[in-house]
XYZ file of N, CA and C in Angstrom:
267
model
N -14.901 -8.778 -5.295
C -14.259 -10.082 -5.425
C -14.228 -10.820 -4.092
N -14.282 -12.135 -4.145
C -14.253 -12.915 -2.909
C -13.026 -12.568 -2.057
N -13.236 -12.474 -0.780
C -12.182 -12.260 0.220
C -11.506 -10.894 0.152
N -12.068 -9.918 -0.562
C -11.455 -8.596 -0.659
C -11.357 -7.930 0.714
N -12.409 -8.025 1.497
C -12.396 -7.415 2.834
C -11.399 -8.143 3.722
N -11.414 -9.470 3.675
C -10.495 -10.257 4.501
C -9.041 -9.912 4.176
N -8.691 -9.855 2.909
C -7.326 -9.534 2.501
C -6.915 -8.151 3.002
N -7.825 -7.201 2.907
C -7.526 -5.837 3.339
C -7.301 -5.774 4.847
N -8.137 -6.458 5.619
C -7.974 -6.472 7.081
C -6.690 -7.218 7.461
N -6.393 -8.317 6.784
C -5.150 -9.046 7.054
C -3.934 -8.160 6.822
N -3.975 -7.312 5.785
C -2.868 -6.390 5.535
C -2.725 -5.374 6.669
N -3.845 -4.919 7.221
C -3.789 -4.000 8.371
C -3.011 -4.653 9.518
N -3.339 -5.898 9.779
C -2.721 -6.625 10.888
C -1.257 -6.938 10.585
N -0.968 -7.338 9.360
C 0.385 -7.742 8.965
C 1.390 -6.603 9.083
N 0.993 -5.395 8.717
C 1.937 -4.293 8.610
C 1.996 -3.377 9.831
N 1.166 -3.639 10.839
C 1.131 -2.745 12.000
C 1.367 -3.479 13.306
N 1.899 -2.732 14.285
C 2.080 -3.269 15.629
C 0.735 -3.279 16.345
N 0.569 -4.261 17.212
C -0.651 -4.364 18.003
C -0.242 -4.699 19.425
N -0.705 -3.911 20.382
C -0.428 -4.195 21.791
C -1.556 -3.622 22.643
N -1.536 -3.970 23.910
C -2.545 -3.452 24.837
C -2.407 -1.934 24.944
N -1.161 -1.452 24.968
C -0.927 -0.010 25.094
C -1.172 0.753 23.799
N -1.014 0.067 22.679
C -1.218 0.699 21.366
C -2.073 -0.206 20.487
N -3.376 -0.227 20.744
C -4.238 -1.115 19.948
C -4.326 -0.652 18.494
N -4.472 -1.623 17.627
C -4.720 -1.331 16.224
C -6.219 -1.153 16.066
N -6.619 -0.010 15.570
C -8.040 0.274 15.415
C -8.403 0.155 13.936
N -9.295 -0.765 13.629
C -9.745 -0.971 12.253
C -11.224 -0.646 12.192
N -11.560 0.287 11.326
C -12.953 0.725 11.168
C -13.433 0.319 9.774
N -14.547 -0.382 9.725
C -15.134 -0.785 8.446
C -16.518 -0.174 8.365
N -16.761 0.607 7.298
C -18.090 1.192 7.174
C -18.505 1.328 5.716
N -19.793 1.294 5.530
C -20.407 1.440 4.215
C -20.508 2.919 3.908
N -20.013 3.320 2.742
C -20.098 4.722 2.330
C -20.502 4.765 0.863
N -21.781 4.960 0.619
C -22.269 5.062 -0.754
C -22.057 3.791 -1.544
N -21.240 3.874 -2.575
C -21.020 2.728 -3.450
C -19.741 1.956 -3.133
N -19.184 2.193 -1.935
C -17.985 1.449 -1.558
C -17.962 1.156 -0.060
N -17.058 0.275 0.303
C -16.802 -0.069 1.691
C -15.466 0.563 2.055
N -15.428 1.300 3.154
C -14.181 1.931 3.579
C -13.600 1.154 4.753
N -12.328 0.793 4.627
C -11.612 0.114 5.701
C -10.462 1.039 6.081
N -10.475 1.494 7.333
C -9.528 2.514 7.789
C -8.834 2.010 9.050
N -7.519 2.169 9.107
C -6.794 1.799 10.322
C -5.760 2.860 10.683
N -5.492 2.956 11.985
C -4.428 3.842 12.433
C -3.090 3.188 12.070
N -2.132 4.010 11.633
C -0.835 3.479 11.203
C 0.105 3.380 12.395
N 0.596 2.171 12.625
C 1.582 1.883 13.676
C 2.550 0.860 13.100
N 3.318 1.269 12.123
C 4.146 0.322 11.387
C 5.089 -0.446 12.300
N 5.275 -1.699 11.955
C 6.190 -2.561 12.712
C 7.615 -2.047 12.557
N 8.409 -2.184 13.613
C 9.811 -1.765 13.585
C 10.647 -2.697 12.718
N 10.367 -3.982 12.816
C 11.161 -4.964 12.080
C 10.565 -5.220 10.712
N 11.438 -5.545 9.787
C 10.938 -5.846 8.448
C 10.266 -7.216 8.457
N 9.235 -7.334 7.653
C 8.515 -8.596 7.533
C 8.660 -9.094 6.109
N 8.579 -10.395 5.966
C 8.634 -10.966 4.629
C 7.343 -10.627 3.909
N 7.446 -9.757 2.950
C 6.279 -9.324 2.203
C 6.631 -9.222 0.731
N 5.760 -9.733 -0.095
C 5.983 -9.642 -1.537
C 5.531 -8.297 -2.077
N 4.731 -7.580 -1.283
C 4.215 -6.294 -1.735
C 3.148 -6.433 -2.809
N 2.610 -7.625 -2.935
C 1.654 -7.886 -4.010
C 0.196 -7.849 -3.562
N -0.075 -7.709 -2.287
C -1.449 -7.762 -1.796
C -2.377 -6.759 -2.451
N -1.991 -5.495 -2.427
C -2.832 -4.452 -3.007
C -2.911 -4.613 -4.522
N -1.778 -4.899 -5.156
C -1.785 -5.069 -6.614
C -2.655 -6.259 -7.019
N -2.590 -7.341 -6.262
C -3.414 -8.524 -6.520
C -4.898 -8.164 -6.432
N -5.255 -7.408 -5.421
C -6.650 -7.009 -5.244
C -7.116 -6.111 -6.403
N -6.274 -5.178 -6.815
C -6.611 -4.318 -7.954
C -6.814 -5.154 -9.217
N -5.963 -6.147 -9.405
C -6.076 -7.014 -10.585
C -7.375 -7.802 -10.584
N -7.800 -8.262 -9.412
C -9.064 -9.001 -9.321
C -10.244 -8.135 -9.741
N -10.256 -6.897 -9.268
C -11.333 -5.977 -9.652
C -11.299 -5.728 -11.162
N -10.094 -5.533 -11.707
C -9.959 -5.265 -13.138
C -10.445 -6.457 -13.964
N -10.088 -7.675 -13.563
C -10.518 -8.867 -14.292
C -12.035 -9.009 -14.327
N -12.703 -8.520 -13.277
C -14.158 -8.594 -13.205
C -14.833 -7.375 -13.845
N -14.025 -6.459 -14.384
C -14.577 -5.265 -15.022
C -15.211 -4.299 -14.036
N -14.691 -4.270 -12.816
C -15.244 -3.422 -11.760
C -14.372 -2.188 -11.554
N -14.931 -1.134 -10.964
C -14.115 0.043 -10.637
C -12.953 -0.358 -9.722
N -11.853 0.340 -9.840
C -10.663 0.031 -9.061
C -10.802 0.460 -7.596
N -10.299 -0.365 -6.682
C -10.253 0.057 -5.281
C -9.205 1.164 -5.128
N -9.370 1.946 -4.085
C -8.429 3.032 -3.803
C -7.736 2.767 -2.484
N -6.448 3.090 -2.426
C -5.662 2.934 -1.212
C -4.860 4.202 -1.016
N -4.944 4.786 0.182
C -4.192 6.015 0.422
C -3.914 6.186 1.907
N -2.932 7.027 2.191
C -2.595 7.401 3.558
C -3.029 8.846 3.754
N -3.799 9.074 4.821
C -4.253 10.419 5.165
C -3.922 10.634 6.637
N -3.035 11.608 6.886
C -2.550 11.870 8.237
C -1.978 10.579 8.825
N -2.513 10.101 9.936
C -1.986 8.890 10.575
C -2.851 7.666 10.290
N -3.594 7.693 9.188
C -4.494 6.588 8.846
C -4.211 6.038 7.449
N -4.378 4.731 7.311
C -4.368 4.082 6.005
C -5.822 3.796 5.667
N -6.238 4.177 4.465
C -7.641 4.044 4.073
C -7.737 3.248 2.773
N -8.558 2.216 2.799
C -8.856 1.435 1.601
C -10.328 1.638 1.275
N -10.622 1.899 0.010
C -12.010 2.038 -0.441
C -12.265 0.949 -1.478
N -13.107 -0.012 -1.100
C -13.418 -1.134 -1.970
C -14.790 -0.926 -2.606
N -14.855 -0.824 -3.931
C -16.159 -0.662 -4.592
C -17.063 -1.852 -4.296
N -18.337 -1.560 -4.058
C -19.309 -2.609 -3.833
C -19.908 -3.047 -5.162
N -20.241 -4.312 -5.252
C -20.793 -4.884 -6.478
C -22.299 -5.000 -6.328
N -23.034 -4.499 -7.305
C -24.488 -4.607 -7.307
C -24.868 -6.031 -7.733
N -25.597 -6.736 -6.909
C -25.948 -8.136 -7.169
C -27.146 -8.284 -8.105
N -27.733 -7.178 -8.543
C -28.922 -7.255 -9.416
C -28.583 -7.711 -10.800
């Protein structure tokens, strides 16, 4: 779906602290039939205004298009999003 990668990266930035001493590392790579977006978790101390709908909205977009569902999980100190790639053929 349009802007799926952008939304996922924006969520990385929105929910984590970023500083010179503690940079936020975001890795985007192609893995088979999906794109993996992985970031180190450095959650912000203060609460932010969030509807909590970003991931659910993205899942709904994939479902409306009849595509496999994206996966979101935390592994050790990393948040990992796996976005299925769409075959343009």
